[in-house]
Structures are given as structure tokens and as C-alpha cells.
Amino acid sequence: MPSAIVHLKAAFDMKESLGVKNIGQFYMGAVSPDAVNIDGFADRSVRYPAHLRSLDYEEWKATARAFCKENKARYTEAEDFLKGFLLHIFTDIYWDELAQPILFARLREKGAKPEELRDLKWKELYRFNYYLQGGWLYDEVLPAISKTEPIAIGTVSEELLGRYLDHLTGEYMKERAIAEPPKICSTEMITQVEEACLKEFKALY
């Protein structure tokens, strides 16, 4: 899975293609599953349900599609929030399928040991966070999120999401951005993931 900033960049890029009207709700939904990590990287027993996660990618996709069909009526007043949530899930899936294998392969080429891959992955994503930041994030996305009331979804409560959003719009970038150019991650990776996600949405909406 990628960082919150990658999720928000994908949401920013795709909002028009997905017919989003309430951008605050959409951006909020696009980070909502990660709220379970507000107190540190959550245990699998907590993290997986929040992300509808399965170790089998095709099963994971099927679960996300079913969640959409089962919850459309429930979120008629927050349709864009649901779209954001689903975009997060599909972005995680296709990042893991399309981008992360390249990232790990390049890290191994540079001599990384298996036990080092997770930490090195996040260091690279924090460099990517720094590279991606700009007006799109600070002038549109974060202000829109800060004006939006949290909504519960799946196993993520309003209270948990509210705490996460406070962190995201506050100290997140100070803690999770490394002022160096990314060595592996690229905007082309995000574009490839977005294209795969768009195909999912065209089939669902």
C-alpha cells in the first residue's frame, strides 16, 4: 500500500473522471481506511478489516466490489465519501500489484535484505511525499478535508477518522516527508494505478 499523500494525489487526479461533487467528502474517504494507524501501525487483525483486505488480490477486488453494491443505498447522502473509500481500497490493491513489485525489485537490486524492505519502502514513500507536495495538496485537498465532518465507514468510526484527519492536516507532512528526491517512485506509477482504478469505477457506477 502507498502513503496517504499518494492516495490523495490519486483522488485529486481522478475527481473529475469520477464525477465528484463534494470534494471534501471524497478526499476524506480516500484516506479513511488508514485511520486505524493513528496510534501506530495497526495489527493485521485491525488493519485488514478496515481495508477489506485479502491476501488474494482477486478476492480483495471482489470484496471491494461487493462492498460498493451493498453500501450504495446507505451512503446516498455521502456518495462521494464512499467513492473515496473505494478509491483507497482499489489504489492499495493496484499499487501492490503494479507499483510495489517494481519498488521492491529495485530495492533488492540495491542490496536490500528481505527484512529491510518494509522500512526502506516507507523511506522511499516519504521521499515521494516530499516530491509530490504542492498547491494541489495545500491549497485544495487539505483545506477541503479540514472543513468536512468525519463519517463512519466499515470498521472506522467517526471519532477515529476525526483524529486521523487532525493529524493529516496538521503534523503529518512534518513527520512523513523526507527532503530528498525519490530514488524509485514516480508519477508514472500513480498514473498506471489510476488507470486500473478507473476501469473498476466504470464497472461499478
Coordinates of N, CA and C in Angstrom, one line a residue:
M1 N 0.8 -1.2 0.0 CA 0.0 0.0 0.0 C 0.9 1.2 0.0
P2 N 0.4 2.3 -0.6 CA 1.2 3.6 -0.6 C 0.9 4.5 0.5
S3 N 1.5 5.7 0.5 CA 1.3 6.6 1.6 C -0.1 7.4 1.4
A4 N -0.4 8.1 2.5 CA -1.7 9.0 2.4 C -1.6 10.0 1.3
I5 N -0.4 10.5 1.0 CA -0.2 11.6 0.0 C -0.4 11.0 -1.4
V6 N 0.1 9.8 -1.6 CA -0.2 9.1 -2.9 C -1.7 8.9 -3.0
H7 N -2.4 8.4 -2.0 CA -3.8 8.3 -2.1 C -4.5 9.6 -2.4
L8 N -4.1 10.7 -1.8 CA -4.7 12.0 -2.0 C -4.4 12.5 -3.4
K9 N -3.2 12.2 -3.9 CA -2.8 12.6 -5.3 C -3.7 11.9 -6.3
A10 N -3.9 10.6 -6.1 CA -4.8 9.8 -7.0 C -6.2 10.4 -6.9
A11 N -6.7 10.7 -5.7 CA -8.0 11.3 -5.6 C -8.1 12.6 -6.3
F12 N -7.1 13.5 -6.2 CA -7.1 14.8 -6.8 C -7.1 14.6 -8.3
D13 N -6.3 13.7 -8.8 CA -6.2 13.4 -10.3 C -7.5 12.9 -10.9
M14 N -8.3 12.1 -10.1 CA -9.4 11.4 -10.6 C -10.8 12.0 -10.3
K15 N -10.8 13.1 -9.5 CA -12.1 13.6 -9.0 C -13.1 13.9 -10.2
E16 N -12.5 14.5 -11.3 CA -13.4 14.8 -12.4 C -13.9 13.6 -13.1
S17 N -13.0 12.6 -13.4 CA -13.3 11.4 -14.0 C -14.4 10.6 -13.3
L18 N -14.4 10.7 -12.0 CA -15.4 10.0 -11.1 C -16.6 10.8 -10.8
G19 N -16.7 12.0 -11.4 CA -17.9 12.8 -11.2 C -18.1 13.3 -9.8
V20 N -17.1 13.6 -9.1 CA -17.2 14.0 -7.7 C -17.7 15.5 -7.6
K21 N -18.7 15.6 -6.7 CA -19.2 16.9 -6.4 C -18.8 17.5 -5.0
N22 N -18.7 16.6 -4.0 CA -18.3 17.0 -2.7 C -16.9 16.6 -2.5
I23 N -15.9 17.5 -2.8 CA -14.5 17.1 -2.8 C -14.0 16.8 -1.4
G24 N -14.5 17.5 -0.4 CA -14.1 17.3 1.0 C -14.4 15.9 1.4
Q25 N -15.6 15.4 1.1 CA -16.0 14.1 1.5 C -15.2 13.0 0.7
F26 N -14.9 13.3 -0.6 CA -14.2 12.4 -1.4 C -12.8 12.3 -0.9
Y27 N -12.1 13.4 -0.6 CA -10.7 13.3 -0.2 C -10.7 12.6 1.2
M28 N -11.6 12.9 2.0 CA -11.7 12.2 3.4 C -11.9 10.7 3.2
G29 N -12.8 10.3 2.3 CA -12.9 8.9 2.1 C -11.7 8.2 1.5
A30 N -10.9 9.0 0.8 CA -9.7 8.4 0.1 C -8.6 8.2 1.1
V31 N -8.7 8.6 2.3 CA -7.7 8.3 3.3 C -8.3 7.5 4.5
S32 N -9.6 7.3 4.5 CA -10.3 6.8 5.7 C -9.8 5.5 6.2
P33 N -9.5 4.5 5.4 CA -9.1 3.2 6.0 C -7.8 3.3 6.8
D34 N -7.0 4.2 6.5 CA -5.7 4.3 7.2 C -5.8 5.0 8.6
A35 N -7.1 5.4 8.9 CA -7.3 6.0 10.3 C -6.9 5.0 11.4
V36 N -7.0 3.7 11.1 CA -6.7 2.7 12.1 C -5.2 2.7 12.5
N37 N -4.4 3.4 11.7 CA -3.0 3.5 12.1 C -2.6 4.8 12.8
I38 N -3.6 5.5 13.4 CA -3.3 6.8 14.0 C -2.4 6.6 15.3
D39 N -2.5 5.5 15.9 CA -1.7 5.3 17.1 C -0.5 4.4 16.9
G40 N -0.1 4.3 15.6 CA 1.0 3.4 15.2 C 0.4 2.4 14.3
F41 N 1.3 1.7 13.6 CA 0.9 0.7 12.5 C 0.1 -0.3 13.2
A42 N -1.2 -0.4 12.8 CA -2.1 -1.3 13.5 C -1.8 -2.8 13.2
D43 N -2.2 -3.6 14.1 CA -2.1 -5.0 13.9 C -3.0 -5.5 12.8
R44 N -2.6 -6.6 12.1 CA -3.3 -7.1 11.0 C -4.8 -7.3 11.3
S45 N -5.1 -7.8 12.5 CA -6.5 -8.0 12.9 C -7.3 -6.8 12.8
V46 N -6.7 -5.6 12.9 CA -7.4 -4.3 12.8 C -7.3 -3.7 11.4
R47 N -6.1 -3.8 10.9 CA -5.8 -3.2 9.6 C -6.6 -3.8 8.4
Y48 N -6.6 -5.2 8.4 CA -7.2 -5.9 7.3 C -8.7 -5.6 7.2
P49 N -9.5 -5.7 8.3 CA -10.9 -5.4 8.1 C -11.2 -4.0 7.6
A50 N -10.4 -3.0 8.1 CA -10.6 -1.6 7.7 C -10.4 -1.4 6.2
H51 N -9.5 -2.3 5.6 CA -9.2 -2.2 4.2 C -9.9 -3.3 3.4
L52 N -10.8 -4.0 4.0 CA -11.5 -5.1 3.3 C -10.5 -6.1 2.8
R53 N -9.3 -6.2 3.4 CA -8.2 -6.8 2.9 C -8.2 -8.4 2.8
S54 N -7.7 -8.9 1.7 CA -7.5 -10.3 1.5 C -6.1 -10.5 0.9
L55 N -5.4 -11.6 1.2 CA -4.1 -11.8 0.7 C -4.2 -12.2 -0.8
D56 N -5.3 -12.6 -1.2 CA -5.5 -12.9 -2.6 C -6.1 -11.7 -3.3
Y57 N -5.4 -11.1 -4.3 CA -5.8 -9.9 -4.9 C -7.2 -9.9 -5.6
E58 N -7.4 -11.0 -6.3 CA -8.7 -11.1 -6.9 C -9.9 -11.2 -5.9
E59 N -9.6 -11.9 -4.8 CA -10.6 -11.9 -3.8 C -10.8 -10.6 -3.1
W60 N -9.7 -9.8 -3.0 CA -9.8 -8.5 -2.4 C -10.6 -7.6 -3.3
K61 N -10.4 -7.6 -4.6 CA -11.1 -6.8 -5.6 C -12.6 -7.2 -5.5
A62 N -12.9 -8.5 -5.4 CA -14.3 -8.9 -5.4 C -15.0 -8.4 -4.1
T63 N -14.3 -8.4 -3.0 CA -14.8 -7.9 -1.7 C -15.1 -6.4 -1.8
A64 N -14.2 -5.7 -2.5 CA -14.4 -4.2 -2.6 C -15.7 -3.9 -3.5
R65 N -15.8 -4.7 -4.6 CA -16.9 -4.5 -5.5 C -18.2 -4.8 -4.8
A66 N -18.2 -5.9 -4.0 CA -19.4 -6.3 -3.2 C -19.8 -5.2 -2.2
F67 N -18.8 -4.7 -1.5 CA -19.0 -3.6 -0.5 C -19.7 -2.4 -1.2
C68 N -19.2 -2.1 -2.4 CA -19.8 -0.9 -3.1 C -21.3 -1.2 -3.4
K69 N -21.6 -2.4 -3.9 CA -23.0 -2.7 -4.2 C -23.9 -2.7 -3.0
E70 N -23.3 -3.3 -1.9 CA -24.1 -3.4 -0.6 C -24.3 -2.1 0.1
N71 N -23.5 -1.1 -0.1 CA -23.5 0.1 0.7 C -23.9 1.4 -0.1
K72 N -24.2 1.3 -1.4 CA -24.6 2.5 -2.2 C -25.8 3.2 -1.6
A73 N -26.8 2.4 -1.2 CA -28.0 3.0 -0.7 C -27.7 3.6 0.7
R74 N -26.9 3.0 1.5 CA -26.6 3.6 2.8 C -25.9 4.9 2.7
Y75 N -25.1 5.1 1.7 CA -24.3 6.4 1.5 C -24.9 7.3 0.4
T76 N -26.2 7.3 0.2 CA -26.7 8.1 -0.8 C -26.5 9.6 -0.5
E77 N -26.4 10.0 0.8 CA -26.1 11.4 1.2 C -24.6 11.6 1.3
A78 N -23.8 10.6 1.1 CA -22.4 10.8 1.1 C -21.7 9.9 0.0
E79 N -22.3 10.0 -1.2 CA -21.8 9.1 -2.3 C -20.3 9.4 -2.6
D80 N -19.9 10.6 -2.5 CA -18.5 10.9 -2.8 C -17.6 10.4 -1.7
F81 N -18.0 10.3 -0.5 CA -17.2 9.7 0.6 C -17.0 8.2 0.3
L82 N -18.1 7.5 -0.1 CA -18.0 6.1 -0.5 C -17.1 5.9 -1.6
K83 N -17.2 6.8 -2.6 CA -16.3 6.7 -3.8 C -14.8 6.9 -3.3
G84 N -14.6 7.8 -2.4 CA -13.2 8.0 -1.9 C -12.7 6.8 -1.2
F85 N -13.6 6.2 -0.4 CA -13.2 5.0 0.3 C -12.8 3.8 -0.6
L86 N -13.7 3.6 -1.6 CA -13.4 2.6 -2.6 C -12.1 2.9 -3.4
L87 N -11.9 4.2 -3.7 CA -10.7 4.5 -4.4 C -9.4 4.1 -3.6
H88 N -9.5 4.4 -2.3 CA -8.4 4.0 -1.4 C -8.2 2.5 -1.5
I89 N -9.2 1.7 -1.4 CA -9.1 0.2 -1.5 C -8.5 -0.2 -2.8
F90 N -9.0 0.3 -3.9 CA -8.5 -0.1 -5.2 C -7.1 0.4 -5.5
T91 N -6.8 1.6 -4.9 CA -5.4 2.1 -5.1 C -4.5 1.2 -4.3
D92 N -4.8 0.8 -3.1 CA -4.0 -0.2 -2.4 C -3.8 -1.4 -3.2
I93 N -4.8 -2.0 -3.7 CA -4.7 -3.2 -4.5 C -3.8 -3.1 -5.7
Y94 N -4.1 -2.1 -6.5 CA -3.3 -1.9 -7.7 C -1.9 -1.4 -7.5
W95 N -1.7 -0.6 -6.4 CA -0.3 -0.3 -6.1 C 0.5 -1.5 -5.7
D96 N -0.1 -2.4 -4.9 CA 0.5 -3.6 -4.5 C 0.8 -4.5 -5.7
E97 N -0.1 -4.5 -6.7 CA 0.0 -5.4 -7.9 C 1.0 -4.8 -8.9
L98 N 0.9 -3.5 -9.1 CA 1.6 -2.9 -10.2 C 2.9 -2.1 -9.9
A99 N 2.9 -1.4 -8.8 CA 4.0 -0.5 -8.4 C 4.9 -1.1 -7.4
Q100 N 4.4 -1.7 -6.4 CA 5.2 -2.2 -5.3 C 6.2 -3.3 -5.7
P101 N 5.8 -4.2 -6.6 CA 6.8 -5.1 -7.1 C 8.1 -4.5 -7.7
I102 N 7.8 -3.4 -8.4 CA 9.0 -2.6 -9.0 C 9.8 -2.0 -7.9
L103 N 9.1 -1.4 -7.0 CA 9.8 -0.8 -5.8 C 10.7 -1.8 -5.1
F104 N 10.1 -3.0 -4.8 CA 10.9 -4.0 -4.0 C 12.0 -4.5 -4.9
A105 N 11.8 -4.7 -6.2 CA 12.8 -5.3 -7.0 C 14.0 -4.3 -7.1
R106 N 13.7 -3.0 -7.2 CA 14.8 -2.1 -7.3 C 15.6 -2.0 -6.0
L107 N 14.8 -2.1 -4.9 CA 15.5 -2.1 -3.5 C 16.4 -3.3 -3.4
R108 N 15.9 -4.5 -3.9 CA 16.8 -5.7 -3.8 C 18.0 -5.5 -4.7
E109 N 17.8 -4.9 -5.8 CA 19.0 -4.6 -6.7 C 20.0 -3.8 -6.0
K110 N 19.6 -2.9 -5.2 CA 20.5 -2.0 -4.4 C 21.1 -2.7 -3.2
G111 N 20.7 -4.0 -3.0 CA 21.3 -4.7 -1.9 C 20.5 -4.8 -0.7
A112 N 19.2 -4.4 -0.7 CA 18.4 -4.5 0.5 C 18.1 -6.0 0.8
K113 N 18.1 -6.3 2.1 CA 17.8 -7.6 2.6 C 16.3 -7.7 2.8
P114 N 15.7 -8.9 2.8 CA 14.3 -9.1 2.9 C 13.7 -8.4 4.1
E115 N 14.4 -8.5 5.3 CA 13.9 -7.9 6.5 C 14.0 -6.3 6.5
E116 N 14.7 -5.8 5.5 CA 14.8 -4.3 5.4 C 13.8 -3.7 4.5
L117 N 13.1 -4.5 3.7 CA 12.3 -3.9 2.6 C 11.2 -3.0 3.1
R118 N 10.5 -3.4 4.2 CA 9.4 -2.6 4.7 C 9.9 -1.2 5.1
D119 N 11.0 -1.1 5.9 CA 11.4 0.2 6.3 C 12.0 1.0 5.1
L120 N 12.7 0.4 4.2 CA 13.2 1.1 3.0 C 12.1 1.6 2.1
K121 N 11.0 0.8 2.0 CA 9.8 1.1 1.2 C 9.3 2.4 1.8
W122 N 9.1 2.5 3.1 CA 8.5 3.7 3.7 C 9.4 4.9 3.6
K123 N 10.7 4.7 3.7 CA 11.6 5.9 3.5 C 11.4 6.4 2.0
E124 N 11.3 5.5 1.1 CA 11.1 6.0 -0.3 C 9.8 6.7 -0.5
L125 N 8.8 6.1 0.2 CA 7.5 6.8 0.1 C 7.5 8.2 0.7
Y126 N 8.2 8.3 1.8 CA 8.3 9.6 2.4 C 9.1 10.6 1.5
R127 N 10.1 10.1 0.8 CA 10.7 11.0 -0.2 C 9.7 11.4 -1.3
F128 N 8.9 10.4 -1.7 CA 7.9 10.6 -2.7 C 6.9 11.6 -2.2
N129 N 6.5 11.6 -0.9 CA 5.6 12.6 -0.3 C 6.1 14.0 -0.5
Y130 N 7.4 14.1 -0.2 CA 8.0 15.5 -0.3 C 8.0 15.9 -1.8
Y131 N 8.3 15.0 -2.7 CA 8.3 15.3 -4.1 C 6.9 15.7 -4.7
L132 N 5.9 15.0 -4.2 CA 4.5 15.2 -4.7 C 3.8 16.5 -4.1
Q133 N 4.2 16.9 -3.0 CA 3.5 18.0 -2.3 C 3.5 19.3 -3.2
G134 N 2.5 20.1 -3.0 CA 2.4 21.3 -3.8 C 1.1 22.0 -3.6
G135 N 0.7 22.9 -4.5 CA -0.5 23.6 -4.3 C -1.7 22.8 -4.3
W136 N -1.7 21.7 -5.1 CA -2.9 20.8 -5.2 C -3.2 20.3 -3.8
L137 N -2.1 20.0 -3.0 CA -2.3 19.5 -1.6 C -2.7 20.5 -0.6
Y138 N -1.9 21.6 -0.6 CA -2.1 22.6 0.4 C -3.2 23.7 0.1
D139 N -3.5 23.9 -1.1 CA -4.5 24.9 -1.5 C -5.9 24.3 -1.7
E140 N -5.9 23.0 -2.0 CA -7.3 22.4 -2.3 C -7.6 21.2 -1.3
V141 N -6.7 20.2 -1.3 CA -7.1 19.0 -0.7 C -7.2 19.1 0.9
L142 N -6.1 19.5 1.5 CA -6.1 19.6 3.0 C -7.2 20.6 3.5
P143 N -7.3 21.8 2.9 CA -8.4 22.7 3.3 C -9.8 22.1 3.2
A144 N -10.0 21.4 2.1 CA -11.3 20.7 1.9 C -11.6 19.7 3.0
I145 N -10.6 18.9 3.3 CA -10.7 17.9 4.3 C -11.0 18.6 5.7
S146 N -10.3 19.6 6.0 CA -10.5 20.3 7.3 C -11.9 20.9 7.5
K147 N -12.6 21.1 6.4 CA -13.9 21.6 6.6 C -15.0 20.6 6.5
T148 N -14.6 19.3 6.5 CA -15.6 18.2 6.4 C -15.7 17.4 7.6
E149 N -17.0 17.1 8.0 CA -17.2 16.3 9.2 C -17.0 14.8 8.9
P150 N -16.3 14.2 9.9 CA -16.0 12.7 9.7 C -17.2 11.9 9.6
I151 N -17.1 10.8 8.8 CA -18.2 9.9 8.6 C -17.7 8.5 8.9
A152 N -18.4 7.7 9.5 CA -18.0 6.3 9.8 C -18.2 5.4 8.6
I153 N -17.2 4.5 8.4 CA -17.4 3.5 7.3 C -16.6 2.2 7.7
G154 N -17.2 1.1 7.4 CA -16.6 -0.2 7.7 C -16.3 -0.2 9.2
T155 N -15.1 -0.5 9.6 CA -14.7 -0.6 11.0 C -14.1 0.7 11.5
V156 N -14.1 1.8 10.7 CA -13.5 3.1 11.1 C -14.7 4.0 11.6
S157 N -14.6 4.4 12.9 CA -15.6 5.2 13.5 C -15.4 6.7 13.1
E158 N -16.4 7.5 13.4 CA -16.2 8.9 13.2 C -15.1 9.5 14.0
E159 N -15.1 9.0 15.3 CA -14.0 9.5 16.2 C -12.6 9.2 15.8
L160 N -12.4 8.0 15.3 CA -11.1 7.5 14.8 C -10.7 8.3 13.6
L161 N -11.6 8.5 12.7 CA -11.3 9.2 11.4 C -11.0 10.7 11.8
G162 N -11.8 11.2 12.7 CA -11.5 12.6 13.0 C -10.1 12.8 13.6
R163 N -9.7 11.9 14.4 CA -8.3 12.0 15.0 C -7.3 11.9 13.9
Y164 N -7.5 11.0 13.0 CA -6.6 10.8 11.9 C -6.5 12.0 11.0
L165 N -7.7 12.6 10.7 CA -7.7 13.8 9.8 C -7.0 15.0 10.5
D166 N -7.2 15.1 11.8 CA -6.4 16.2 12.5 C -4.9 16.0 12.3
H167 N -4.5 14.8 12.4 CA -3.0 14.5 12.2 C -2.6 14.8 10.8
L168 N -3.4 14.4 9.8 CA -3.1 14.5 8.4 C -3.0 16.0 8.0
T169 N -4.0 16.8 8.5 CA -4.0 18.2 8.2 C -3.1 19.0 9.1
G170 N -2.4 18.4 10.0 CA -1.5 19.0 11.0 C -0.1 18.6 10.8
E171 N 0.4 17.6 11.5 CA 1.8 17.3 11.6 C 2.3 16.2 10.6
Y172 N 1.4 15.7 9.9 CA 1.7 14.5 9.0 C 2.9 14.8 8.1
M173 N 2.9 15.9 7.4 CA 4.0 16.1 6.4 C 5.3 16.4 7.1
K174 N 5.2 17.0 8.3 CA 6.5 17.2 9.1 C 7.1 15.9 9.5
E175 N 6.3 14.9 9.7 CA 6.8 13.7 10.2 C 7.1 12.7 9.1
R176 N 6.4 12.8 7.9 CA 6.5 11.8 6.9 C 6.8 12.3 5.5
A177 N 7.7 13.3 5.5 CA 8.3 13.8 4.2 C 9.8 13.9 4.4
I178 N 10.5 13.3 3.6 CA 12.0 13.4 3.6 C 12.4 14.3 2.4
A179 N 13.2 15.3 2.8 CA 13.5 16.3 1.8 C 14.7 15.8 0.8
E180 N 14.3 14.8 0.1 CA 15.3 14.3 -0.9 C 14.4 13.8 -2.1
P181 N 15.0 13.8 -3.3 CA 14.2 13.3 -4.4 C 14.0 11.8 -4.3
P182 N 12.8 11.3 -4.7 CA 12.6 9.8 -4.7 C 13.6 9.1 -5.6
K183 N 14.0 8.0 -5.2 CA 15.0 7.2 -6.0 C 14.3 6.2 -6.9
I184 N 13.1 5.8 -6.6 CA 12.4 4.8 -7.4 C 11.0 5.2 -7.8
C185 N 10.2 5.7 -6.8 CA 8.8 6.0 -7.1 C 8.7 7.1 -8.1
S186 N 7.7 7.1 -8.9 CA 7.5 8.1 -9.9 C 6.0 8.3 -10.1
T187 N 5.7 9.5 -10.7 CA 4.3 9.8 -11.0 C 3.7 8.8 -12.1
E188 N 4.5 8.2 -12.9 CA 4.1 7.2 -13.8 C 3.5 6.0 -13.1
M189 N 4.0 5.7 -11.9 CA 3.4 4.6 -11.1 C 2.0 4.9 -10.7
I190 N 1.8 6.2 -10.3 CA 0.5 6.6 -9.8 C -0.5 6.6 -11.0
T191 N 0.0 7.0 -12.2 CA -0.9 7.1 -13.4 C -1.3 5.7 -13.8
Q192 N -0.4 4.7 -13.7 CA -0.8 3.3 -14.0 C -1.8 2.8 -13.1
V193 N -1.7 3.1 -11.8 CA -2.6 2.6 -10.8 C -4.0 3.3 -11.0
E194 N -4.0 4.6 -11.3 CA -5.2 5.4 -11.6 C -6.0 4.7 -12.7
E195 N -5.3 4.4 -13.8 CA -6.0 3.8 -15.0 C -6.7 2.5 -14.6
A196 N -6.0 1.7 -13.8 CA -6.6 0.4 -13.3 C -7.8 0.7 -12.4
C197 N -7.7 1.7 -11.6 CA -8.9 2.1 -10.7 C -10.0 2.6 -11.5
L198 N -9.8 3.4 -12.5 CA -10.8 3.9 -13.3 C -11.7 2.8 -14.0
K199 N -11.0 1.8 -14.4 CA -11.7 0.6 -15.0 C -12.7 0.0 -14.0
E200 N -12.3 0.0 -12.7 CA -13.1 -0.6 -11.7 C -14.4 0.3 -11.5
F201 N -14.2 1.6 -11.4 CA -15.3 2.5 -11.2 C -16.3 2.5 -12.4
K202 N -15.8 2.4 -13.6 CA -16.6 2.4 -14.8 C -17.6 1.1 -14.7
A203 N -17.1 0.1 -14.1 CA -17.9 -1.1 -14.0 C -18.9 -1.0 -12.8
L204 N -18.6 -0.2 -11.8 CA -19.4 -0.1 -10.6 C -20.5 1.0 -10.7
Y205 N -20.2 2.1 -11.4 CA -21.1 3.3 -11.4 C -21.6 3.6 -12.9

